[in-house]
Every structure is written in C-alpha cells, then in structure tokens.
Amino acid sequence: MSYLLPHLHSGWAVDQAILAEEERVVIIRFGHDWDDTCMQMDEVLASVAETIKNFAVIYLVDITEVPDFNTMYELYDPSTVMFFFRNKHIMIDLGTGNNNKINWALKDKQEFIDIVETVYRGARKGRGLVIAPKDYSTKYRY
Amino acid sequence: MVFVLTPDGKTLCLDLNPSTATLRDLKQSIHEKSRIPGPLQRLISSSSPRLLPVGAAAAAADDSLPLCRLGVAPGSTLALHVPLLGGMQAPGVPPTRPRLDFLNSKPPPNYVAGLGRGATGFTTRSDIGPARAAPDLPDRSATTIGGAAAGGAPGAGRGRGKPGEDEEDDEGEDKGYDENQKFDEFEGNDVGLFASAEYDEDDKEADAVWEAIDKRMDSRRKDRREARLKQEIEKYRASNPKITEQFADLKRKLHTMSTQEWDSIPEIGDYSLRNKKKRFESFVPVPDTLLEKARQEQEHVTALDPKSRAAGGTETPWSQTPVTDLTAVGEGRGTVLSLKLDRLSDSVSGLTVVDPKGYLTDLKSMKITSDAEISDIKKARLLLKSVTQTNPKHPPGWIAAARLEEVAGKIQAARQLIQKGCEECPKNEDVWIEACRLSSPDEAKAVIAKGVKSIPTSVKLWMQAAKLEHDELNKSRVLRKGLEHIPDSVRLWKALVELSNEENARILLHRAVESCPLHVELWLALARLETYDNAKKVLNRARERLSKEPAIWITAAKLEEANGNTSMVGKIIERGIRALQREGVVIDRELWMKEAEAAERAGSVTTCQAIIHNTIGIGVEEEDRKRTWVADAEECKKRGSIETARAIYAHALTVFLTKKSIWLKAAQLEKSHGTKESLDALLRKAVTYRPQAEVLWLMGAKEKWLAGDVPAARAILQEAYAAIPNSEEIWLAAFKLEFENHEPERARMLLAKARERGGTERVWMKSAIVEREMGNTEEERRLLDEGLKRFPSFFKLWLMLGQLEERLGHLEQAKEVYESGLKHCSSCIPLWISLAKLEEMTNGLSKARAVLTLARKKNPAKDELWLAAIRAESRHGNKKEADILMAKALQECPTSGILWAASIEMAPRPQRKTKTADAFKKCNNDPHVFVALAKLFWHDRKVDKARTWLNRAVTLKPDVGDFWALYYKFELQHGTEDTQKDVLMRCVAAEPKYGEKWQVISKAVENSHQPTEAILKKVVVALGKEEAENSKQ
C-alpha cells in the first residue's frame, strides 16, 4: 500500500519534511517498498494516515535511494519507523531496548494510533522520551 | 476625461487622456476613487458593449496599451462592474508556495542530509560502527569533487570556521585539525593536484604497471634484505639480552636439584616498599570503655548464674585472668601523663614550674636510671668526644667531658679524661683545678703540684694548693712558695698574712708592701700592726706611693686620735683633703660622710668631727646649705650616727648662728640623745646668739625644772624676761612654774605684775584660776568681773564666772551670767551647753530643750550641740526622741565621728555592726569611731582586735584623755602588767588635755595639781561607775 503514501527521494527532502511541520508529528518509515516487513507496516500506515492526519503526517523513505541516514540512524533493519516533532527526534520506550524507533512491523492499527497519540501528547509537552502504552518486549511478542 | 459608473449608482469623473493613459492607469485611478481593487474591476464600455480586458488576461496582454486602443474616447463613459465571487479567494490572487513542494523539487547541490536541520544520530550498537560521525563521511568525495565549483562554501554548516574569516589562517587551522583528511607522507595534508580527478581505466592500468614493478624490485632484493634484517635482530638481542636468556644455563641445571634442596630454599621476605611503610604505622590504644565493654560481654558469656553456681556441679573456674579494674588503670595512666605534662609545661609556657634553687639540688640528688637519660648521656658523650678530638687544645671541652663522666658516675673515666686534658692543655688553670677536684684526696696534691709546675704564675692554683694542705704550717709554706713565683699577688699575701701570727705578719706585710705598693689594704694592715711611730712612717710612705687614696689620710687621723693627738686630727684631715684636691681627686661628700660615720662607729669621734668639718660644705650650693645639712643630720640621726649628726649641726651653727630652727633641731638632738649638760650648754649658747627666741628660753627653763632645779629655772626665766621684757609666754611660764611648785603667793604676785603691764585675757583667767585654787571666791569674782569688763568676748571668763555662781549655789545668777555671756559670744558652744545643763537642772528638760534648739539654730552643724541634746533626751528616758534627734544630727553633720560613735552606742546590739560599717564609710579616720568599734570588740571578747583599734585611736589623737582612760581600763581588764604600765607611760608622755570625761576630772578644783597618772586612774574609776549605772538601767 506504499503507493498511497508520499515518498521522499532525497536527504534534503527528508530534512525539509521534518522541518516543514510545525504542529504535527512527522512519522518516517525507512526501508524498501518491496520488503515484506515494510509492506506489512505500510498497510497499517496507509490505513491510519487519514485518521491521524490532524496531528501526524507519514512519509516513506527508500534507504537505498536515500542512504544519507543509514549510519546516522542505524538503519539496518528491514523496516524502521521514526517520529519527529518540530525537528526533534522523539524517542519511545517500547520495552524493546531500543527507544529510538519501531524496527518491526506493527500490525495492529489501533496500537499504532495509540503510539502516535502518545508521541504527540508527550512531544507537545516538550518530552524527548515517551512511554508506549503497550510493552513490546520479547516476552509479549512470543 | 473619462466617466465611470460605479455599482452604487455614482459617476466618477476621471481626469485621463485616453490617448496616453493606459488601462493600468485607469484602474489605478478607479481604485483611488472607489477603493475597489484593480483585479476585481470589470469595465464595460457603454458605447460599445465590450468588456475591457481584466486580470490575468490584462496582465498578459495589454495592460500597458493606451485606452484609445481599447475603444475608450475622451468623454466616453465606462460602467464598472464588480463580480460576485461567493466568498472564494479571488482566482486572480497568486497562490503561496505549496507546503509539499519539497516532494518534487530538486535538492540544492552539495547538500548534506541531516545537516540542514542539525540532526544528530545515535549509537545503540557500537559493534556495527560509528553512527554519530556518519553524515560527514559519505559526502567527503562529493565535497572534494564539487569543491572547486562551490568556492569555499562546502562544510560551512559543519563548523569548519566561519566563511568570513581570514582565509590563510583558516586553511592552516583546517589542515591541523581535520582528522578526516588523509595525511600523506610526501604531500602532507595537501590533497594533491589530481586528487579531484576521476579514477579511470588509464589510471588502473598505470597502477597495475607500477605494482608489477614494485613486486619485481621486492623479489629481487628479498634474500639479501631478509638476511640483513635477521642479522640486525640478532645483534640487538646480543646487546640487550632478556633475563630469561641470562639465566638460561642456570635454569637448565635446576633439574639436578633434590627435593630437600628445593625445600631448604629460604622463603623470600617481603621487602617491598608497601610493607616497609607499615612499620611507621601508629597504633592508637584501645579506649578503656571498649575494653571494659568487651570484658563485660565476655563475662556475660562465661559467667554463670550465681544461683546455679551455688547449687554446684559446674565448678569450672570462670575467669582465669584476674579481673583488673580498668578504669583505675586508666586513671593511673592519666596521672602519670599529667605529671609528665607538668614537667614539660615549663618549656611550653615559658613560666617555669621548677623552683630554680631547688632544681640544682634536685639534679644532684637525681640518680640516672631511665633509658632516656642514659641515651642522653651517650649522645653527650659522643658530642664531647668529637669536641675533644677535633679541638684538643680547648680546655672547656675536656672539663665538660670529665664532668659528664662524673655525672654518669664513672669517676675513673672522668679522671682519665681530665688527665688527658691536662696533658693537652697544660697552660690552663681551670683544667688543673678540675683535675684536682676530680682526683682522690691523696692524688690531689700531686696533681696540683704538677699544675703549679706547669703554670707557676697562677694565683688560683697556688690558692687551691694551699687549700689542700691541712695544717697551717704547710699552708703557709705553700703560699710562700707561691709568692716566690708571684710576688705581687695581693691575694696570696693576704692569705699568708692571715695565717701567720702578729710578729710574722708585720714582717710579711713589710715585704708585701714592698712587692705590691699600690695596695691600700696591705699598707693599712701594716700600719695597724706597727707601733705609733713606725705606723706614722709607714703611712707617710704609703701616702707617697698612693697619693690619691683618702683611706690613708683617715687612718692617719685615726692613728693620731688613738694616740691622743686630737689637735693633729683636724690638721691631718684638712691637709689630706687639700692634697687630694691637688691630686685632682673629686671629693665626694656622701662618701666622706660615710667615712665619718665609719670613724664614729670605730670610736674616733674627733676624726669624725674633723671629716664633717672639712667636707660638709663641699659641693653644696650656698642657698642649699641649710636644707642639705639639716637633711644630712636627720639622716645620720636616723642611722644612729649621733656624733656625726652633732658634728653636722655644730658646723651648721657656726655658719648659721642666728637660725632658730637649727638651734631647735640641735637642741632636740641633744635632748633625745645627748646628756643634760650638753643640752644645757647648747641652749645657753643658743640663747646668747638668739635672745629673742622665746622657745629656746622656755625650753631651757623647762629642762631645768624637769631636772628639779627650780631656782635655775627661775633664773633662766628671769634672764629671759630681761631679754624679752614684754613676752606673755614668759610671764605665764614663770607663773606656771610658781603655781605648779605650790608657791601661789609668788604666782599671784607675778600675775598681778603681768596684769599691771597690761596682760591679755589669759593672764586674767590664770589670775582667777589662782584665786579659785586658793578658795578666795570674792577675789575670784572681782577678777572675773574686771576681766570681763576688759575682754567681754572671752568666753572662758564667762564660763568661769558661771561655774563660780553654780558652785556657790546661785543658780539664778549663774543663768544670768551664761545668758549675758551668750549675748557677747553667741557662737560659744560650751556656754550653750552649760546653760542647757543648768536649765535642765533647775527647770527640767523642756527648758533645756528650748535652749539647745536655740543654740542649734544659732550655730548650725555643731555636733557637740546635737550630742548634748541627744544625751539630755536619753538621760530622761526619751529614747525615741533621742533616736530622731540622732538621725537629724547625722543628716546635718554626716562626718562627725562623735555623733557616729554615739549612734553606734545607742543602737541595739545586733545593729551595731552595720552602724559601724556606715560610720566607717562616712568618716573612716575618726578616733571616736575607732573607740566605738573597739568597745564592740571588747564586748565580744575579741581582745586583740579591740586593742589594735584602741591603739589606733590613741595614736591618732594622743591628747584626748578619754581614749587613754578607756585603753587603760581595757588593759586593766585584759592586759598584762607590762601592757598596763606601757599604756600608763605613754599616756603620761602624751599629756592628754581634752575629752569629755577627762576634762570633768582634770578641771575639777581638787585635781588641779594632780599628775596625769592620777587623773587617768580617776577617769577610769569614773568610767567604771558610769558603766555600772548604764548596765543597771
């Protein structure tokens, strides 16, 4: 479903996308459109984009086309979702040990909306780190 | 001119020329007039229904066309139409830049992703590689490749320095700090000329060629190079062998070792620095509390319940160690510490806690036992050893070393040391003396003999040698020997002379004065031993030798005096002083006075006088003479040198013949220390030189009288009368002489004569007294009346008259006399008091009170009046009234001792002490208060205190008889016979006159000729009576 979402084709575009938003959370998915993990993730993203458009905006970045952030953001996983607000990287304590990003495919739409909302609320208050409503540590995943 | 019809039905008139003005001008002017913006204006030409081009079309096409071209002629009318756009934005307004245009626009060249927004990465997995520096790395090539085109712009965002900065500096700094740039060995940090060039196929081929060449060259020299490398390594190893290699051969032999050998290898001690440090670790003693607690705890564990122990069974000794009282141990340690601190504290505080005298004896008696002292001695021994070794010719070092050994108790070592010292420094007498001291008594003589042999000129050694001999003969022999070596030693001579008998001494002294002629003592000693004639000769010789020595002259004078030539004495002293002055010796008056006193003490009075006569005037200013001499005489008198003082006065009187004060002083000196004859002679001389001085005459007469020679006294007074014919004093003295010697007739005659010569009131009074004595009341009254006529303001006459009347029982007359007396002298207190007493006697207290009040009003602040009033009140039992009066009296005369004394006596017993304290505060030097206090002590049986206070009172006011009487009474009660006698004597000497009770007794007619002693006893009896009455009340 990646075709429903806007793509960013250069590092500059990514930066502009992050800088341009004043009032909304910027969600960026790094990965490849053809990757199945990404596909699963994009399914969710595309379906919630309309729902959360008042407080969040979603972009997709192909990390092969735009490798500028690969080392910077440690983009080694098949799919990586990161949150920015007013040019600030917002971290989420998901219980996975990596608070920087969601590096797996989140399949539940409502969970994603909850996370985005939590990020938005926390970011509005000036928080750099928010705590996800659900714990995604491995013991719950398996 | 163009007209426009607006939508609101108005017509605008625009001043435009259609041929020149454009459509834009038109719209502008419409906008100005109607406030409708240009883009919204739709203009329709009314002449031809044609819409003028508007908005985007106009902007594109013909906004700048003149209006005429659009069919607008001058004067034509245009209709303005405003389209209704339904709230939508005007389509003609240009849209803002779309927010998402970055999705399609191209990024700027050389853009580094993330930099534009200052993004920072994160590192969660360091195993994968650096994350943070990431944005810089990938675009390095991009920067260099496009660098030329960018023209210094690249990296501005990375903080490589601001672009405005100095370029050259910038470059240098950049190269220094940019760690991302590759440092090349040949080119340095320079990027290289072709660094920006692209790497193409040609380059690849060239590289391959170069690589092949390198390989070839490498393989060609490989063997030789490797061989050389190996050689070098071996050489290096040979010069710096490893420890394992060094001991390799030994190590190889280890396999031959047996197990026993292996075991017998000693354990290596830990000599590391860390463990060495531990030795200096300080240990803090465990506090007693902790020990005690530990003991208690242990006790708790091991001790058994006393009940169970009593039951028996477990009889194990529950405590092996004796239980020590740890607190007691702690306290003991504390006292030891405090003792040590005390000993230390004098060095700390500077104030010594050791008394310096006892310290030395302590040192002597101290036995050296402690380790510390021994170590001190060792140290000192070492030091002194080094001293004696480095400087063997230094005698104090040897002495100190020997003394140290002596202190340490090694007398043998000390002797050896000092002997060595003697050998090293044989010319030092101290060493010899020390050696003599240290050696045993038998050897001492030998030592000192050696000593005098090595230093035959040392007086000290000879004296020491003489001291070592026991019998006098040997001593003198030693001294003689010494004198052979040192003939001019006075000390030796003296010692020798002291030892020998008189005859020998004389001979010795003859020799001595020859060998040491400059020593006075020897000369004088010789003179003393010689006969008169020889002594004279000796002194003459001595004088020749020692012309500046006053002692010789004085001795000569003494010699003359001792041999009876008193006339020579003065001459000798005079000559001596002249000679000394000639020699330039300063004559010190004080010194000579001392000599005079010494001569007096030696019994040579004439010499003393001569010395004073000759020296007293030396060095005294003309105007100071009298004062200085009197002071000198007083000093001498105080020191007991009466003759000297007498001589000084005698000399003073030769100079100041007419000075009464010196005569008086001299007379006093004679009176106290001289004989009657000398005093008499002096006074005679005095009155011949000072016939006007009454005092001297009277003194002479009194002396005679006291000596019992009344006629002589009479004669002196007659002479005095002749010398000073109108002196009342002499008249009265003569009268007194006669009167006291029971010659009333002669006294009466004298007084009559005196009255005729116009005597003063005193003469009249004395006459009356004589008559009273004789009992001739008529004559007495006549005299008093006559006297009062002449001297109406002399209160004593009034008093006497009043008393006369009282005595005769004429109370009314007496009262009249007193009153008339008070008219003449209202300030006379005794008159007032007498009147009050008379009134009290005749008319009772109320009248007396009135009289006293009047008296107080006329004479305020008179304590006697107050006291009389108080006494009167208390006599009549009005205690309250008396108290009130006393309070008032003390307010008016707060410093009156009598009043305070009375108030103390009036106060009840318990309050007396506080009253006394108050009295002392107000008048702390009043004898009345002293006496009151003494009475208090007397009542409390504090005899010593009472005595001291009474003593104080009588010394302060010796002429108050009451105090004496009280003192005598006290001594009668508590003192011994001696003290009683002493008081009696002192009282007689003081001749008291005043005192309330004293005067009552002494002035009574029947007691008029009684001696002081009798009066004193009478007063004492009266006091006793009074006290008895008081106690009865």
GROMACS .gro file of C-alpha atoms in nm, chain B residues 257-457:
model
  201
  399MET     CA    1   6.826  -3.024   4.248
  400SER     CA    2   6.694  -3.262   4.507
  401THR     CA    3   6.364  -3.213   4.683
  402GLN     CA    4   6.539  -3.135   5.009
  403GLU     CA    5   6.746  -2.867   4.847
  404TRP     CA    6   6.435  -2.725   4.698
  405ASP     CA    7   6.264  -2.721   5.036
  406SER     CA    8   6.560  -2.564   5.207
  407ILE     CA    9   6.544  -2.253   4.988
  408PRO     CA   10   6.458  -1.981   5.233
  409GLU     CA   11   6.131  -1.803   5.194
  410ILE     CA   12   6.198  -1.465   5.044
  411GLY     CA   13   6.095  -1.185   5.277
  412ASP     CA   14   5.865  -0.920   5.159
  413TYR     CA   15   6.091  -0.623   5.115
  414SER     CA   16   5.855  -0.422   4.904
  415LEU     CA   17   5.811  -0.058   4.982
  416ARG     CA   18   5.449  -0.103   5.063
  417ASN     CA   19   5.524  -0.331   5.353
  418LYS     CA   20   5.809  -0.117   5.475
  419LYS     CA   21   5.571   0.168   5.520
  420LYS     CA   22   5.371  -0.036   5.761
  421ARG     CA   23   5.647  -0.012   6.020
  422PHE     CA   24   5.569   0.352   6.076
  423GLU     CA   25   5.205   0.290   6.124
  424SER     CA   26   5.086   0.438   6.450
  425PHE     CA   27   4.879   0.236   6.686
  426VAL     CA   28   4.604   0.402   6.878
  427PRO     CA   29   4.546   0.250   7.218
  428VAL     CA   30   4.215   0.083   7.262
  429PRO     CA   31   3.994   0.303   7.476
  430ASP     CA   32   3.917   0.179   7.822
  431THR     CA   33   3.547   0.191   7.761
  432LEU     CA   34   3.585  -0.056   7.479
  433LEU     CA   35   3.798  -0.290   7.686
  434GLU     CA   36   3.552  -0.267   7.970
  435LYS     CA   37   3.265  -0.340   7.739
  436ALA     CA   38   3.447  -0.633   7.588
  437ARG     CA   39   3.513  -0.768   7.933
  438GLN     CA   40   3.151  -0.730   8.028
  439GLU     CA   41   3.039  -0.905   7.718
  440GLN     CA   42   3.277  -1.188   7.776
  441GLU     CA   43   3.162  -1.210   8.132
  442HIS     CA   44   2.811  -1.234   8.011
  443VAL     CA   45   2.901  -1.536   7.806
  444THR     CA   46   3.117  -1.720   8.052
  445ALA     CA   47   2.971  -1.616   8.382
  446LEU     CA   48   2.720  -1.846   8.529
  447ASP     CA   49   2.410  -1.761   8.710
  448PRO     CA   50   2.518  -1.728   9.073
  449LYS     CA   51   2.226  -1.945   9.180
  450SER     CA   52   2.328  -2.234   8.964
  451ARG     CA   53   2.685  -2.193   9.074
  452ALA     CA   54   2.574  -2.208   9.434
  453ALA     CA   55   2.392  -2.528   9.354
  454GLY     CA   56   2.726  -2.669   9.249
  455GLY     CA   57   2.802  -2.912   8.974
  456THR     CA   58   2.977  -2.675   8.739
  457GLU     CA   59   3.286  -2.575   8.925
  458THR     CA   60   3.494  -2.470   8.632
  459PRO     CA   61   3.697  -2.160   8.704
  460TRP     CA   62   3.500  -1.899   8.517
  461SER     CA   63   3.773  -1.646   8.483
  462GLN     CA   64   4.136  -1.734   8.451
  463THR     CA   65   4.275  -1.387   8.442
  464PRO     CA   66   4.242  -1.170   8.749
  465VAL     CA   67   3.982  -0.905   8.692
  466THR     CA   68   4.162  -0.575   8.682
  467ASP     CA   69   3.987  -0.252   8.737
  468LEU     CA   70   4.043  -0.100   8.401
  469THR     CA   71   3.909   0.238   8.494
  470ALA     CA   72   4.159   0.256   8.778
  471VAL     CA   73   4.435   0.168   8.537
  472GLY     CA   74   4.313   0.440   8.305
  473GLU     CA   75   4.311   0.694   8.586
  474GLY     CA   76   4.661   0.599   8.691
  475ARG     CA   77   4.779   0.642   8.339
  476GLY     CA   78   4.614   0.983   8.337
  477THR     CA   79   4.800   1.096   8.646
  478VAL     CA   80   5.128   0.976   8.502
  479LEU     CA   81   5.056   1.167   8.187
  480SER     CA   82   4.966   1.480   8.379
  481LEU     CA   83   5.290   1.455   8.573
  482LYS     CA   84   5.484   1.430   8.252
  483LEU     CA   85   5.292   1.720   8.105
  484ASP     CA   86   5.366   1.927   8.414
  485ARG     CA   87   5.731   1.858   8.364
  486LEU     CA   88   5.704   1.954   8.003
  487SER     CA   89   5.485   2.256   8.055
  488ASP     CA   90   5.759   2.488   8.166
  489SER     CA   91   5.923   2.454   7.833
  490VAL     CA   92   5.590   2.522   7.670
  491SER     CA   93   5.460   2.810   7.873
  492GLY     CA   94   5.792   2.977   7.945
  493LEU     CA   95   5.689   3.009   8.308
  494THR     CA   96   5.900   2.765   8.493
  495VAL     CA   97   5.731   2.528   8.729
  496VAL     CA   98   6.064   2.426   8.871
  497ASP     CA   99   6.192   2.642   9.151
  498PRO     CA  100   6.538   2.742   9.038
  499LYS     CA  101   6.707   2.693   9.374
  500GLY     CA  102   6.575   2.352   9.440
  501TYR     CA  103   6.640   2.249   9.086
  502LEU     CA  104   7.015   2.220   9.120
  503THR     CA  105   6.994   2.017   9.436
  504ASP     CA  106   6.737   1.802   9.269
  505LEU     CA  107   6.973   1.748   8.981
  506LYS     CA  108   7.247   1.645   9.217
  507SER     CA  109   7.034   1.403   9.405
  508MET     CA  110   6.882   1.255   9.093
  509LYS     CA  111   7.007   0.912   9.002
  510ILE     CA  112   7.031   0.838   8.639
  511THR     CA  113   6.840   0.525   8.578
  512SER     CA  114   6.600   0.572   8.298
  513ASP     CA  115   6.687   0.471   7.946
  514ALA     CA  116   6.623   0.816   7.814
  515GLU     CA  117   6.880   0.973   8.042
  516ILE     CA  118   7.134   0.710   7.960
  517SER     CA  119   7.081   0.767   7.594
  518ASP     CA  120   7.119   1.138   7.656
  519ILE     CA  121   7.447   1.074   7.825
  520LYS     CA  122   7.556   0.861   7.536
  521LYS     CA  123   7.472   1.132   7.296
  522ALA     CA  124   7.650   1.394   7.505
  523ARG     CA  125   7.950   1.168   7.539
  524LEU     CA  126   7.967   1.131   7.166
  525LEU     CA  127   7.944   1.503   7.115
  526LEU     CA  128   8.208   1.583   7.372
  527LYS     CA  129   8.432   1.319   7.232
  528SER     CA  130   8.413   1.482   6.894
  529VAL     CA  131   8.484   1.817   7.058
  530THR     CA  132   8.792   1.693   7.234
  531GLN     CA  133   8.915   1.511   6.927
  532THR     CA  134   8.869   1.792   6.682
  533ASN     CA  135   8.993   2.062   6.916
  534PRO     CA  136   9.209   1.903   7.182
  535LYS     CA  137   9.354   2.239   7.288
  536HIS     CA  138   9.013   2.357   7.403
  537PRO     CA  139   9.004   2.318   7.782
  538PRO     CA  140   8.625   2.361   7.837
  539GLY     CA  141   8.567   2.057   7.615
  540TRP     CA  142   8.784   1.843   7.838
  541ILE     CA  143   8.625   1.979   8.152
  542ALA     CA  144   8.277   1.917   8.018
  543ALA     CA  145   8.366   1.565   7.913
  544ALA     CA  146   8.512   1.489   8.255
  545ARG     CA  147   8.209   1.635   8.428
  546LEU     CA  148   7.977   1.429   8.213
  547GLU     CA  149   8.154   1.113   8.316
  548GLU     CA  150   8.141   1.225   8.674
  549VAL     CA  151   7.767   1.283   8.646
  550ALA     CA  152   7.728   0.945   8.483
  551GLY     CA  153   7.902   0.801   8.788
  552LYS     CA  154   8.218   0.692   8.612
  553ILE     CA  155   8.469   0.877   8.818
  554GLN     CA  156   8.758   0.675   8.684
  555ALA     CA  157   8.679   0.767   8.326
  556ALA     CA  158   8.642   1.126   8.435
  557ARG     CA  159   8.986   1.124   8.591
  558GLN     CA  160   9.138   0.976   8.282
  559LEU     CA  161   8.971   1.230   8.062
  560ILE     CA  162   9.078   1.525   8.269
  561GLN     CA  163   9.428   1.388   8.286
  562LYS     CA  164   9.435   1.379   7.911
  563GLY     CA  165   9.303   1.731   7.917
  564CYS     CA  166   9.585   1.834   8.147
  565GLU     CA  167   9.831   1.685   7.908
  566GLU     CA  168   9.674   1.856   7.610
  567CYS     CA  169   9.634   2.196   7.765
  568PRO     CA  170   9.877   2.224   8.050
  569LYS     CA  171   9.865   2.602   8.047
  570ASN     CA  172   9.504   2.629   8.153
  571GLU     CA  173   9.442   2.661   8.523
  572ASP     CA  174   9.077   2.562   8.501
  573VAL     CA  175   9.171   2.221   8.371
  574TRP     CA  176   9.416   2.175   8.656
  575ILE     CA  177   9.166   2.281   8.915
  576GLU     CA  178   8.908   2.048   8.767
  577ALA     CA  179   9.164   1.768   8.770
  578CYS     CA  180   9.244   1.843   9.131
  579ARG     CA  181   8.876   1.838   9.218
  580LEU     CA  182   8.817   1.508   9.044
  581SER     CA  183   9.120   1.326   9.175
  582SER     CA  184   9.115   1.143   9.503
  583PRO     CA  185   9.231   1.345   9.805
  584ASP     CA  186   9.563   1.166   9.809
  585GLU     CA  187   9.636   1.234   9.450
  586ALA     CA  188   9.506   1.586   9.455
  587LYS     CA  189   9.826   1.724   9.596
  588ALA     CA  190  10.031   1.553   9.330
  589VAL     CA  191   9.801   1.685   9.061
  590ILE     CA  192   9.810   2.039   9.188
  591ALA     CA  193  10.188   2.014   9.223
  592LYS     CA  194  10.206   1.924   8.857
  593GLY     CA  195   9.972   2.208   8.785
  594VAL     CA  196  10.179   2.471   8.962
  595LYS     CA  197  10.482   2.334   8.795
  596SER     CA  198  10.332   2.387   8.453
  597ILE     CA  199  10.176   2.724   8.539
  598PRO     CA  200  10.380   2.865   8.826
  599THR     CA  201  10.221   3.209   8.789
   0.00000   0.00000   0.00000
